Amino acid sequence: MKVTADQNKCCGAGNCVLLVPEVFDQREEDGIVVLLDEEPPEHLRAAVREASDMCPASAIAVHEDT
Amino acid sequence: MGEPMTITSNPAEDRAADSGILSFPMDRAAGCPFDPPPRLQAQQQEEPLSRVRIWDGSTPWFVTRHADQRALLGDPRVSADATRPGYPRSAPSNGRNNISFILMDDPEHARLRRMVTGSFAVKRVQAMRPAVQKIVDDLIEEMLAGPNPVDLVQAFALPVPSLVICELLGVPYDDHDFFQRNSSALVKQSLSVEERTAAHGALLTYLDDLMGEKLAHPADDLLSSLVTRVKDGELSRNEAAQMGVLLLLAGHETTANMIALGTVALLEHPDQLARLRDTDDPKAIAAAVEELLRYLNVTHSGRRRVALEDIEVAGEVIRAGEGIVFPNEIANRDAEVFTDPDHLDLGRDARRHVAFGFGVHQCLGQPLARLELQVVYSTLYRRVPTLRLATEAEKLPYKHDGAVYGVYELPVAW
C-alpha cells in the first residue's frame, strides 16, 4: 500500500489524525495534513483506508499493491 | 425512540396544494423529539433526490441519501457562496449577516480557514483535556451545591462550551450573557431579519472592540493571533471580527445543544445511559459520542449549496445555478450505511455520520466538540448517578425554530 496526502486539498478537519496518528499528523501552524508514513504496515492499512474514505476534502489517496 | 411514533402531520398536507412539491423544513412527529420528521424519512425511501419548496418560494434540490450527500458536498463544482444567484438561503437575509468563510469558496475560504485550523488540530485540542475536565468537574460541583431541581442548560450545558471557547479565543467569560443571548438570536430562524442582523451586528462590534484591546495588550490566545495577522496585513480588521463571531458562535451553541439534548436522549434510553456510566474505556466513550452525534444531528436546518456546473447525480442532472439543500439528519438515518438507524446504540461504529457536514467546509472545531462531549458524557452521569428529568420529556421546550436543534430549557433533579 502506498499513501499520498494532498496538502493543497486538505481542510484540516483532523479525521485522519484521529483515526491513524501513526500515519497522519497536522502542521503546527495551520493544521494541514503531514504524512508520516507513505507505506504503512499491514496492521494500520484498514484504518488508513477508512481515513481516506472519511477525508472530507478527498485529500488522501490509497494505492493498493498489485 | 424505540416506541412506534405518532404521526401527527398528514404527509399530503405537507405538499403544496398546487405543485405536489414538499415544503421544507418539515415538522417532527409529536412524542419523537429525537427523530427526523416522518415526511423526511419517507422521502429518503420514496424519492431520495427531489425538490422542496423553501420559505422564499424557490424549489432547490433536496438530497436525502448519505452517499449522495457525501458525493455532492465533497464536489468542488458545488458552491457554498451565499451571494450567488440560486443559493437557497435558510431564512431571509439582507446580505449583512453572513458569517465569515463558511459562506465562501476556495481559494478565499481556504485562506481564511487555514488561519485558525492550527488551533483546532487534534493534538493541540487533546492537550486541552485536563483543562476541560476541570471546567466540567467544577461546574458539576457548583450545580450540586445549588438549587435542586435546576435548569441544566443554564447551569451546565451552556457554560461548558462557553468557558472552553472563551479560554481558547481570549474572550472574557463575564460577557457570557451578552454573547450567548445574541448567538442564540442569530440562529433563531423565527426572528425577523432585522432582529438577526442586530444580534450579528452586536457580536461583530463586540469582537471588534475586543480585538482593539488585544492590539494594545496581546495575549496567548486565538484572537490575539488574528490581530497579529491584521497588523501584518494578511487579514482585514472586519474579516478578523467576522471570524471571531463565527468561532465564538460555533464554539458554544452547537456543543451546548449536544450536551442538553444528549442528556435527554440518554435519560430516555436508560439501557444506553447505563452502558456509558459503566465504562471508563476511552474508546467506548469516543464511540458513544459519535453515535450521539449521528443520532441527534443538532444542525437540522439543512446545509445549503448552489451548483456551479451541471452535475449528474442519482440519474438526474442538477443544473448550474440550481440550489441544493442537504438535511444531514436524514443521511445519518440511512439504512444503507447504518443498520437499524433509528435505534440509539452506543456500541455501534457511527463514525461515518455527517453531523459535522462533509466536504471542505466540514466543521473545523470537531476535535474540540468531540473532546468536550467525551469529557461531559463520561463525567456527568457518573458524578450524578441519580440525575433525572424534573419534567416529562414530551413537555420540554424543543428548539423547532432554531438552525440548531436542542432544548431551550432542561429541568433536572438528582
Tab-separated table of C-alpha atoms in Angstrom:
chain	number	residue	atom	x	y	z
A	1	MET	CA	0.000	0.000	0.000
A	2	LYS	CA	1.191	3.483	-0.883
A	3	VAL	CA	-0.448	6.572	0.586
A	4	THR	CA	-0.452	10.158	-0.618
A	5	ALA	CA	-1.847	13.203	1.166
A	6	ASP	CA	-2.569	16.365	-0.810
A	7	GLN	CA	-1.776	19.411	1.324
A	8	ASN	CA	-3.488	21.742	-1.149
A	9	LYS	CA	-6.788	19.906	-0.880
A	10	CYS	CA	-6.614	19.331	2.898
A	11	CYS	CA	-9.044	21.359	5.008
A	12	GLY	CA	-7.518	20.450	8.377
A	13	ALA	CA	-10.578	18.733	9.851
A	14	GLY	CA	-8.281	16.196	11.532
A	15	ASN	CA	-10.252	12.992	10.897
A	16	CYS	CA	-7.133	11.193	9.665
A	17	VAL	CA	-5.077	12.086	12.743
A	18	LEU	CA	-7.873	10.880	14.971
A	19	LEU	CA	-8.073	7.590	13.079
A	20	VAL	CA	-4.392	6.796	12.421
A	21	PRO	CA	-1.994	9.060	14.334
A	22	GLU	CA	0.846	6.683	13.369
A	23	VAL	CA	0.427	7.673	9.708
A	24	PHE	CA	-1.005	11.207	9.735
A	25	ASP	CA	-0.190	14.367	11.633
A	26	GLN	CA	-1.055	18.051	11.248
A	27	ARG	CA	1.207	21.060	10.703
A	28	GLU	CA	1.519	23.173	13.820
A	29	GLU	CA	0.749	26.469	12.080
A	30	ASP	CA	-2.376	25.614	10.073
A	31	GLY	CA	-3.497	22.076	10.894
A	32	ILE	CA	-2.785	20.854	7.360
A	33	VAL	CA	-2.016	17.156	6.916
A	34	VAL	CA	1.510	15.781	7.269
A	35	LEU	CA	2.106	12.262	6.020
A	36	LEU	CA	4.327	10.360	8.460
A	37	ASP	CA	4.420	7.005	6.700
A	38	GLU	CA	3.933	6.575	2.956
A	39	GLU	CA	3.923	2.796	3.205
A	40	PRO	CA	2.037	1.918	6.366
A	41	PRO	CA	2.436	-1.556	7.867
A	42	GLU	CA	-0.241	-4.212	7.453
A	43	HIS	CA	-1.964	-3.669	10.797
A	44	LEU	CA	-2.694	0.007	10.027
A	45	ARG	CA	-3.945	-0.409	6.483
A	46	ALA	CA	-7.630	-0.866	7.246
A	47	ALA	CA	-7.562	2.320	9.325
A	48	VAL	CA	-5.724	4.173	6.534
A	49	ARG	CA	-8.420	3.102	4.044
A	50	GLU	CA	-11.007	4.421	6.471
A	51	ALA	CA	-9.121	7.710	6.806
A	52	SER	CA	-9.101	8.051	3.032
A	53	ASP	CA	-12.836	7.355	2.874
A	54	MET	CA	-13.607	9.762	5.717
A	55	CYS	CA	-11.467	12.642	4.472
A	56	PRO	CA	-13.999	15.402	3.719
A	57	ALA	CA	-11.662	17.030	1.195
A	58	SER	CA	-10.669	13.819	-0.643
A	59	ALA	CA	-7.049	14.677	0.139
A	60	ILE	CA	-5.897	11.155	0.991
A	61	ALA	CA	-5.342	8.631	-1.782
A	62	VAL	CA	-4.517	4.976	-1.220
A	63	HIS	CA	-2.777	2.956	-3.907
A	64	GLU	CA	-3.049	-0.744	-3.218
A	65	ASP	CA	-0.205	-3.072	-4.192
A	66	THR	CA	-0.995	-5.032	-7.315
B	1	MET	CA	-37.256	6.459	20.180
B	2	GLY	CA	-37.991	2.780	20.370
B	3	GLU	CA	-41.772	3.055	20.520
B	4	PRO	CA	-43.847	3.376	17.377
B	5	MET	CA	-44.184	7.031	16.532
B	6	THR	CA	-47.364	9.022	16.389
B	7	ILE	CA	-47.583	10.754	13.065
B	8	THR	CA	-49.470	13.964	13.636
B	9	SER	CA	-48.774	15.658	10.351
B	10	ASN	CA	-50.633	14.444	7.307
B	11	PRO	CA	-47.998	13.888	4.575
B	12	ALA	CA	-50.461	15.094	1.957
B	13	GLU	CA	-50.759	18.421	3.758
B	14	ASP	CA	-47.003	18.866	3.675
B	15	ARG	CA	-47.208	19.104	-0.081
B	16	ALA	CA	-48.142	22.447	-1.538
B	17	ALA	CA	-51.631	22.038	-2.938
B	18	ASP	CA	-50.789	23.434	-6.350
B	19	SER	CA	-47.490	21.796	-7.141
B	20	GLY	CA	-47.073	18.483	-5.330
B	21	ILE	CA	-43.701	19.753	-4.102
B	22	LEU	CA	-42.834	19.205	-0.443
B	23	SER	CA	-42.228	22.144	1.850
B	24	PHE	CA	-39.026	22.348	3.879
B	25	PRO	CA	-38.420	22.452	6.792
B	26	MET	CA	-40.867	19.792	7.914
B	27	ASP	CA	-42.361	19.100	11.340
B	28	ARG	CA	-41.150	16.377	13.661
B	29	ALA	CA	-43.737	13.906	14.961
B	30	ALA	CA	-45.188	14.605	18.399
B	31	GLY	CA	-43.570	12.399	21.010
B	32	CYS	CA	-40.485	11.705	18.855
B	33	PRO	CA	-38.146	14.578	19.697
B	34	PHE	CA	-35.024	12.703	18.562
B	35	ASP	CA	-36.236	11.511	15.187
B	36	PRO	CA	-36.232	13.471	11.935
B	37	PRO	CA	-39.666	14.438	10.584
B	38	PRO	CA	-41.617	11.388	9.337
B	39	ARG	CA	-42.078	13.052	5.940
B	40	LEU	CA	-38.303	13.391	5.637
B	41	GLN	CA	-37.890	9.700	6.448
B	42	ALA	CA	-40.497	8.765	3.851
B	43	GLN	CA	-38.804	10.967	1.269
B	44	GLN	CA	-35.493	9.141	1.651
B	45	GLN	CA	-37.294	5.857	0.932
B	46	GLU	CA	-39.541	7.059	-1.855
B	47	GLU	CA	-37.707	9.801	-3.708
B	48	PRO	CA	-34.190	10.284	-2.343
B	49	LEU	CA	-33.381	13.097	-4.777
B	50	SER	CA	-36.251	15.518	-5.186
B	51	ARG	CA	-37.096	19.187	-4.900
B	52	VAL	CA	-38.514	21.094	-1.965
B	53	ARG	CA	-40.185	24.442	-1.636
B	54	ILE	CA	-38.473	26.761	0.851
B	55	TRP	CA	-39.564	29.988	2.567
B	56	ASP	CA	-38.969	32.227	-0.481
B	57	GLY	CA	-40.995	30.005	-2.815
B	58	SER	CA	-37.930	28.684	-4.648
B	59	THR	CA	-37.533	24.922	-5.213
B	60	PRO	CA	-33.939	23.776	-4.651
B	61	TRP	CA	-32.868	20.153	-4.963
B	62	PHE	CA	-33.249	18.060	-1.855
B	63	VAL	CA	-30.675	15.341	-1.231
B	64	THR	CA	-31.503	12.787	1.447
B	65	ARG	CA	-29.212	9.790	0.895
B	66	HIS	CA	-25.901	9.534	2.734
B	67	ALA	CA	-23.935	8.594	-0.407
B	68	ASP	CA	-25.406	11.433	-2.495
B	69	GLN	CA	-24.848	13.999	0.268
B	70	ARG	CA	-21.213	12.998	0.610
B	71	ALA	CA	-20.655	12.992	-3.152
B	72	LEU	CA	-22.173	16.442	-3.657
B	73	LEU	CA	-20.856	18.152	-0.513
B	74	GLY	CA	-17.384	16.925	-1.459
B	75	ASP	CA	-17.714	18.102	-5.074
B	76	PRO	CA	-15.767	21.270	-5.991
B	77	ARG	CA	-18.483	22.060	-8.566
B	78	VAL	CA	-20.813	22.730	-5.639
B	79	SER	CA	-20.514	26.195	-4.081
B	80	ALA	CA	-21.176	27.463	-0.552
B	81	ASP	CA	-21.112	31.092	-1.715
B	82	ALA	CA	-24.366	32.566	-0.424
B	83	THR	CA	-24.050	35.619	-2.683
B	84	ARG	CA	-24.512	33.515	-5.837
B	85	PRO	CA	-27.910	33.562	-7.517
B	86	GLY	CA	-29.816	30.362	-6.769
B	87	TYR	CA	-28.225	29.828	-3.355
B	88	PRO	CA	-31.070	28.530	-1.167
B	89	ARG	CA	-30.870	30.621	1.985
B	90	SER	CA	-32.352	29.120	5.124
B	91	ALA	CA	-34.013	32.377	6.100
B	92	PRO	CA	-34.370	35.908	4.732
B	93	SER	CA	-31.107	37.835	4.656
B	94	ASN	CA	-30.117	41.362	3.809
B	95	GLY	CA	-26.595	40.243	2.977
B	96	ARG	CA	-25.214	41.874	6.109
B	97	ASN	CA	-25.353	38.881	8.427
B	98	ASN	CA	-23.104	36.483	6.534
B	99	ILE	CA	-20.725	34.687	8.811
B	100	SER	CA	-17.166	34.634	7.511
B	101	PHE	CA	-15.704	31.800	5.446
B	102	ILE	CA	-18.462	29.230	5.896
B	103	LEU	CA	-20.261	31.030	3.076
B	104	MET	CA	-17.239	31.343	0.770
B	105	ASP	CA	-15.493	29.072	-1.715
B	106	ASP	CA	-11.833	28.232	-2.117
B	107	PRO	CA	-9.341	29.789	-2.501
B	108	GLU	CA	-10.704	32.581	-0.229
B	109	HIS	CA	-12.323	30.044	2.102
B	110	ALA	CA	-9.096	28.059	2.478
B	111	ARG	CA	-7.021	31.204	3.002
B	112	LEU	CA	-9.158	32.297	5.938
B	113	ARG	CA	-9.892	28.858	7.352
B	114	ARG	CA	-6.192	27.948	7.468
B	115	MET	CA	-5.556	30.917	9.734
B	116	VAL	CA	-7.461	29.163	12.516
B	117	THR	CA	-7.306	25.407	11.832
B	118	GLY	CA	-3.986	25.067	13.664
B	119	SER	CA	-5.697	25.985	16.932
B	120	PHE	CA	-8.195	23.146	16.465
B	121	ALA	CA	-5.692	20.483	15.353
B	122	VAL	CA	-6.298	17.119	17.011
B	123	LYS	CA	-3.160	17.034	19.179
B	124	ARG	CA	-3.460	20.682	20.188
B	125	VAL	CA	-7.030	20.045	21.305
B	126	GLN	CA	-6.175	16.812	23.092
B	127	ALA	CA	-3.691	18.756	25.190
B	128	MET	CA	-6.673	20.745	26.490
B	129	ARG	CA	-8.283	17.652	28.052
B	130	PRO	CA	-7.182	18.349	31.667
B	131	ALA	CA	-8.429	21.949	31.417
B	132	VAL	CA	-11.786	20.827	30.001
B	133	GLN	CA	-12.088	18.134	32.665
B	134	LYS	CA	-11.529	20.760	35.360
B	135	ILE	CA	-14.186	23.056	33.883
B	136	VAL	CA	-16.666	20.165	33.816
B	137	ASP	CA	-15.812	18.978	37.342
B	138	ASP	CA	-16.089	22.477	38.808
B	139	LEU	CA	-19.438	23.161	37.119
B	140	ILE	CA	-20.875	19.885	38.400
B	141	GLU	CA	-19.751	20.642	41.974
B	142	GLU	CA	-21.238	24.107	41.717
B	143	MET	CA	-24.502	22.686	40.393
B	144	LEU	CA	-24.714	20.092	43.167
B	145	ALA	CA	-24.195	22.803	45.763
B	146	GLY	CA	-27.022	24.866	44.291
B	147	PRO	CA	-30.805	24.536	43.951
B	148	ASN	CA	-32.336	21.163	43.063
B	149	PRO	CA	-34.037	20.921	40.550
B	150	VAL	CA	-32.116	23.190	38.199
B	151	ASP	CA	-32.098	24.086	34.510
B	152	LEU	CA	-29.224	22.032	33.120
B	153	VAL	CA	-28.927	24.284	30.069
B	154	GLN	CA	-28.021	27.348	32.158
B	155	ALA	CA	-26.162	25.503	34.914
B	156	PHE	CA	-24.056	23.234	32.755
B	157	ALA	CA	-24.737	22.725	29.041
B	158	LEU	CA	-24.093	26.348	28.014
B	159	PRO	CA	-21.284	27.156	30.483
B	160	VAL	CA	-19.078	24.169	29.486
B	161	PRO	CA	-18.502	25.073	25.825
B	162	SER	CA	-18.691	28.813	26.564
B	163	LEU	CA	-15.896	28.623	29.140
B	164	VAL	CA	-13.783	26.481	26.805
B	165	ILE	CA	-14.171	28.706	23.741
B	166	CYS	CA	-13.638	31.865	25.846
B	167	GLU	CA	-10.356	30.448	27.073
B	168	LEU	CA	-9.253	29.469	23.565
B	169	LEU	CA	-10.275	32.723	21.888
B	170	GLY	CA	-9.410	35.061	24.744
B	171	VAL	CA	-12.968	36.312	25.286
B	172	PRO	CA	-13.866	37.315	28.872
B	173	TYR	CA	-16.379	34.772	30.197
B	174	ASP	CA	-18.004	37.535	32.252
B	175	ASP	CA	-19.622	38.653	28.992
B	176	HIS	CA	-21.363	35.293	28.525
B	177	ASP	CA	-24.913	36.596	28.995
B	178	PHE	CA	-24.329	39.033	26.171
B	179	PHE	CA	-22.775	36.668	23.640
B	180	GLN	CA	-24.989	33.689	24.460
B	181	ARG	CA	-28.132	35.791	24.042
B	182	ASN	CA	-27.001	37.260	20.722
B	183	SER	CA	-25.664	33.946	19.398
B	184	SER	CA	-28.948	32.295	20.205
B	185	ALA	CA	-30.828	35.090	18.399
B	186	LEU	CA	-28.550	34.849	15.377
B	187	VAL	CA	-29.503	31.208	14.736
B	188	LYS	CA	-33.175	31.597	15.626
B	189	GLN	CA	-34.924	31.499	12.289
B	190	SER	CA	-38.274	32.585	13.640
B	191	LEU	CA	-36.813	36.042	14.346
B	192	SER	CA	-37.012	38.754	11.712
B	193	VAL	CA	-34.053	39.551	9.507
B	194	GLU	CA	-33.697	42.867	11.383
B	195	GLU	CA	-33.507	41.104	14.731
B	196	ARG	CA	-30.932	38.604	13.490
B	197	THR	CA	-28.896	41.334	11.828
B	198	ALA	CA	-28.971	43.364	15.041
B	199	ALA	CA	-27.686	40.345	17.003
B	200	HIS	CA	-24.941	39.808	14.438
B	201	GLY	CA	-24.027	43.488	14.490
B	202	ALA	CA	-23.804	43.475	18.284
B	203	LEU	CA	-21.461	40.463	18.210
B	204	LEU	CA	-19.382	41.995	15.437
B	205	THR	CA	-18.943	45.260	17.331
B	206	TYR	CA	-18.111	43.325	20.484
B	207	LEU	CA	-15.441	41.236	18.742
B	208	ASP	CA	-14.028	44.298	17.003
B	209	ASP	CA	-13.706	46.125	20.345
B	210	LEU	CA	-12.083	43.086	21.874
B	211	MET	CA	-9.574	42.960	19.034
B	212	GLY	CA	-8.781	46.603	19.687
B	213	GLU	CA	-7.864	45.611	23.247
B	214	LYS	CA	-5.780	42.676	22.011
B	215	LEU	CA	-3.936	45.052	19.708
B	216	ALA	CA	-2.870	47.093	22.719
B	217	HIS	CA	-2.361	44.104	25.027
B	218	PRO	CA	-1.675	40.919	23.045
B	219	ALA	CA	-2.169	37.657	24.920
B	220	ASP	CA	-1.614	33.979	24.175
B	221	ASP	CA	-4.985	33.355	22.564
B	222	LEU	CA	-6.596	32.926	19.154
B	223	LEU	CA	-7.986	36.457	18.876
B	224	SER	CA	-4.514	37.877	19.552
B	225	SER	CA	-3.120	35.691	16.773
B	226	LEU	CA	-5.762	37.071	14.395
B	227	VAL	CA	-4.874	40.612	15.478
B	228	THR	CA	-1.240	39.882	14.602
B	229	ARG	CA	-2.380	38.872	11.126
B	230	VAL	CA	-4.334	42.112	10.828
B	231	LYS	CA	-1.179	44.047	11.766
B	232	ASP	CA	0.799	42.087	9.188
B	233	GLY	CA	-1.756	42.919	6.504
B	234	GLU	CA	-2.877	39.307	5.942
B	235	LEU	CA	-6.384	39.980	7.135
B	236	SER	CA	-8.666	42.997	7.328
B	237	ARG	CA	-9.997	44.019	10.724
B	238	ASN	CA	-13.527	43.242	9.552
B	239	GLU	CA	-12.545	39.761	8.324
B	240	ALA	CA	-10.933	39.130	11.701
B	241	ALA	CA	-14.027	40.236	13.612
B	242	GLN	CA	-16.236	38.064	11.368
B	243	MET	CA	-14.031	35.076	12.125
B	244	GLY	CA	-14.222	35.865	15.823
B	245	VAL	CA	-18.034	35.859	15.653
B	246	LEU	CA	-18.037	32.559	13.765
B	247	LEU	CA	-15.717	30.828	16.238
B	248	LEU	CA	-17.477	32.175	19.300
B	249	LEU	CA	-20.902	31.212	17.969
B	250	ALA	CA	-19.955	27.810	16.558
B	251	GLY	CA	-17.826	27.152	19.614
B	252	HIS	CA	-20.654	27.108	22.106
B	253	GLU	CA	-24.115	26.976	20.529
B	254	THR	CA	-23.825	23.555	18.855
B	255	THR	CA	-21.982	21.786	21.674
B	256	ALA	CA	-24.361	23.193	24.298
B	257	ASN	CA	-27.277	21.679	22.409
B	258	MET	CA	-25.487	18.338	22.093
B	259	ILE	CA	-24.908	18.292	25.856
B	260	ALA	CA	-28.516	19.119	26.759
B	261	LEU	CA	-30.286	17.095	24.072
B	262	GLY	CA	-27.826	14.221	24.543
B	263	THR	CA	-28.723	14.157	28.228
B	264	VAL	CA	-32.445	13.999	27.403
B	265	ALA	CA	-31.813	11.181	24.907
B	266	LEU	CA	-29.741	9.215	27.417
B	267	LEU	CA	-32.229	9.681	30.254
B	268	GLU	CA	-34.928	8.407	27.900
B	269	HIS	CA	-32.753	5.392	26.969
B	270	PRO	CA	-31.677	4.118	30.407
B	271	ASP	CA	-30.035	0.984	28.981
B	272	GLN	CA	-27.716	3.147	26.871
B	273	LEU	CA	-27.094	5.535	29.757
B	274	ALA	CA	-26.086	2.579	31.950
B	275	ARG	CA	-23.652	1.475	29.279
B	276	LEU	CA	-21.973	4.850	29.266
B	277	ARG	CA	-21.959	5.140	33.038
B	278	ASP	CA	-20.398	1.715	33.491
B	279	THR	CA	-17.373	2.238	31.284
B	280	ASP	CA	-14.143	4.156	31.610
B	281	ASP	CA	-12.764	2.858	28.323
B	282	PRO	CA	-11.876	5.951	26.256
B	283	LYS	CA	-12.666	4.058	23.031
B	284	ALA	CA	-16.168	3.167	24.222
B	285	ILE	CA	-16.733	6.775	25.314
B	286	ALA	CA	-15.494	8.102	21.969
B	287	ALA	CA	-17.817	5.665	20.155
B	288	ALA	CA	-20.746	6.816	22.309
B	289	VAL	CA	-20.054	10.428	21.330
B	290	GLU	CA	-20.036	9.540	17.622
B	291	GLU	CA	-23.328	7.684	17.988
B	292	LEU	CA	-24.969	10.598	19.807
B	293	LEU	CA	-23.688	12.972	17.116
B	294	ARG	CA	-25.185	10.685	14.453
B	295	TYR	CA	-28.456	10.104	16.239
B	296	LEU	CA	-29.151	13.697	17.292
B	297	ASN	CA	-27.508	15.702	14.496
B	298	VAL	CA	-28.333	19.039	16.117
B	299	THR	CA	-27.694	21.140	12.994
B	300	HIS	CA	-31.065	20.434	11.446
B	301	SER	CA	-31.845	23.274	9.059
B	302	GLY	CA	-30.145	21.598	6.097
B	303	ARG	CA	-26.766	22.559	4.685
B	304	ARG	CA	-27.108	24.808	1.662
B	305	ARG	CA	-25.207	24.920	-1.621
B	306	VAL	CA	-25.569	26.000	-5.252
B	307	ALA	CA	-24.295	24.098	-8.330
B	308	LEU	CA	-21.568	25.841	-10.365
B	309	GLU	CA	-21.864	23.415	-13.293
B	310	ASP	CA	-24.305	20.759	-14.446
B	311	ILE	CA	-23.812	17.743	-12.181
B	312	GLU	CA	-25.168	14.261	-12.732
B	313	VAL	CA	-26.315	12.506	-9.608
B	314	ALA	CA	-28.641	9.563	-8.966
B	315	GLY	CA	-29.945	9.600	-12.533
B	316	GLU	CA	-30.782	13.310	-12.532
B	317	VAL	CA	-28.910	16.407	-13.643
B	318	ILE	CA	-28.578	19.300	-11.246
B	319	ARG	CA	-28.127	22.333	-13.488
B	320	ALA	CA	-25.602	25.115	-12.949
B	321	GLY	CA	-27.184	27.810	-10.789
B	322	GLU	CA	-29.645	25.492	-9.057
B	323	GLY	CA	-29.753	25.377	-5.271
B	324	ILE	CA	-29.261	22.232	-3.213
B	325	VAL	CA	-30.382	21.501	0.363
B	326	PHE	CA	-28.809	18.693	2.411
B	327	PRO	CA	-30.683	17.648	5.555
B	328	ASN	CA	-27.807	15.856	7.277
B	329	GLU	CA	-30.036	14.391	9.978
B	330	ILE	CA	-31.701	12.051	7.491
B	331	ALA	CA	-28.408	10.948	5.915
B	332	ASN	CA	-27.440	9.847	9.408
B	333	ARG	CA	-30.524	7.593	9.434
B	334	ASP	CA	-29.718	5.981	6.066
B	335	ALA	CA	-30.152	2.209	6.419
B	336	GLU	CA	-27.643	1.695	3.594
B	337	VAL	CA	-24.946	2.922	5.965
B	338	PHE	CA	-26.262	2.357	9.497
B	339	THR	CA	-28.046	-0.842	10.495
B	340	ASP	CA	-31.320	-0.194	12.313
B	341	PRO	CA	-30.634	3.542	12.004
B	342	ASP	CA	-33.432	4.837	14.237
B	343	HIS	CA	-32.077	2.864	17.164
B	344	LEU	CA	-29.680	4.617	19.560
B	345	ASP	CA	-26.850	2.121	20.026
B	346	LEU	CA	-23.764	3.482	21.769
B	347	GLY	CA	-21.846	0.350	20.827
B	348	ARG	CA	-22.111	0.799	17.074
B	349	ASP	CA	-19.456	2.255	14.781
B	350	ALA	CA	-21.132	5.544	13.841
B	351	ARG	CA	-18.045	7.331	12.569
B	352	ARG	CA	-19.329	7.777	9.013
B	353	HIS	CA	-22.016	10.179	10.211
B	354	VAL	CA	-22.253	13.590	8.571
B	355	ALA	CA	-23.238	15.544	11.694
B	356	PHE	CA	-20.204	17.790	11.086
B	357	GLY	CA	-21.094	18.074	7.397
B	358	PHE	CA	-18.843	16.881	4.590
B	359	GLY	CA	-16.524	18.482	2.043
B	360	VAL	CA	-14.014	21.263	2.659
B	361	HIS	CA	-16.484	23.083	4.915
B	362	GLN	CA	-16.689	20.219	7.372
B	363	CYS	CA	-16.691	21.565	10.930
B	364	LEU	CA	-13.202	22.758	11.807
B	365	GLY	CA	-13.926	22.635	15.537
B	366	GLN	CA	-14.859	18.962	15.522
B	367	PRO	CA	-11.831	17.816	17.566
B	368	LEU	CA	-12.840	20.300	20.265
B	369	ALA	CA	-16.524	19.317	20.126
B	370	ARG	CA	-15.528	15.663	20.468
B	371	LEU	CA	-13.253	16.370	23.411
B	372	GLU	CA	-15.899	18.385	25.268
B	373	LEU	CA	-18.598	15.774	24.666
B	374	GLN	CA	-16.299	12.917	25.681
B	375	VAL	CA	-15.460	14.654	28.944
B	376	VAL	CA	-19.064	15.666	29.633
B	377	TYR	CA	-20.713	12.340	28.828
B	378	SER	CA	-18.083	10.364	30.741
B	379	THR	CA	-18.301	12.591	33.827
B	380	LEU	CA	-21.795	13.992	34.386
B	381	TYR	CA	-23.786	10.767	34.743
B	382	ARG	CA	-21.116	9.058	36.850
B	383	ARG	CA	-20.774	12.003	39.199
B	384	VAL	CA	-24.576	12.474	39.412
B	385	PRO	CA	-25.909	8.910	39.074
B	386	THR	CA	-29.411	9.890	40.210
B	387	LEU	CA	-29.768	12.600	37.569
B	388	ARG	CA	-33.321	12.623	36.171
B	389	LEU	CA	-35.700	14.857	34.246
B	390	ALA	CA	-37.746	17.100	36.529
B	391	THR	CA	-40.494	17.164	33.900
B	392	GLU	CA	-41.709	14.826	31.179
B	393	ALA	CA	-39.566	14.605	28.054
B	394	GLU	CA	-42.593	15.423	25.860
B	395	LYS	CA	-43.132	18.679	27.744
B	396	LEU	CA	-39.653	20.069	27.184
B	397	PRO	CA	-39.382	23.208	25.023
B	398	TYR	CA	-37.657	21.837	21.917
B	399	LYS	CA	-35.950	24.255	19.532
B	400	HIS	CA	-38.053	23.630	16.457
B	401	ASP	CA	-37.390	27.168	15.265
B	402	GLY	CA	-33.606	27.248	15.509
B	403	ALA	CA	-30.893	26.455	12.992
B	404	VAL	CA	-29.513	24.293	15.795
B	405	TYR	CA	-31.854	21.781	17.437
B	406	GLY	CA	-31.986	21.130	21.154
B	407	VAL	CA	-33.956	22.283	24.189
B	408	TYR	CA	-34.363	25.842	25.441
B	409	GLU	CA	-34.582	24.626	28.987
B	410	LEU	CA	-33.880	21.308	30.722
B	411	PRO	CA	-35.159	20.996	34.301
B	412	VAL	CA	-33.296	18.170	36.037
B	413	ALA	CA	-33.184	16.846	39.580
B	414	TRP	CA	-30.954	14.326	41.388
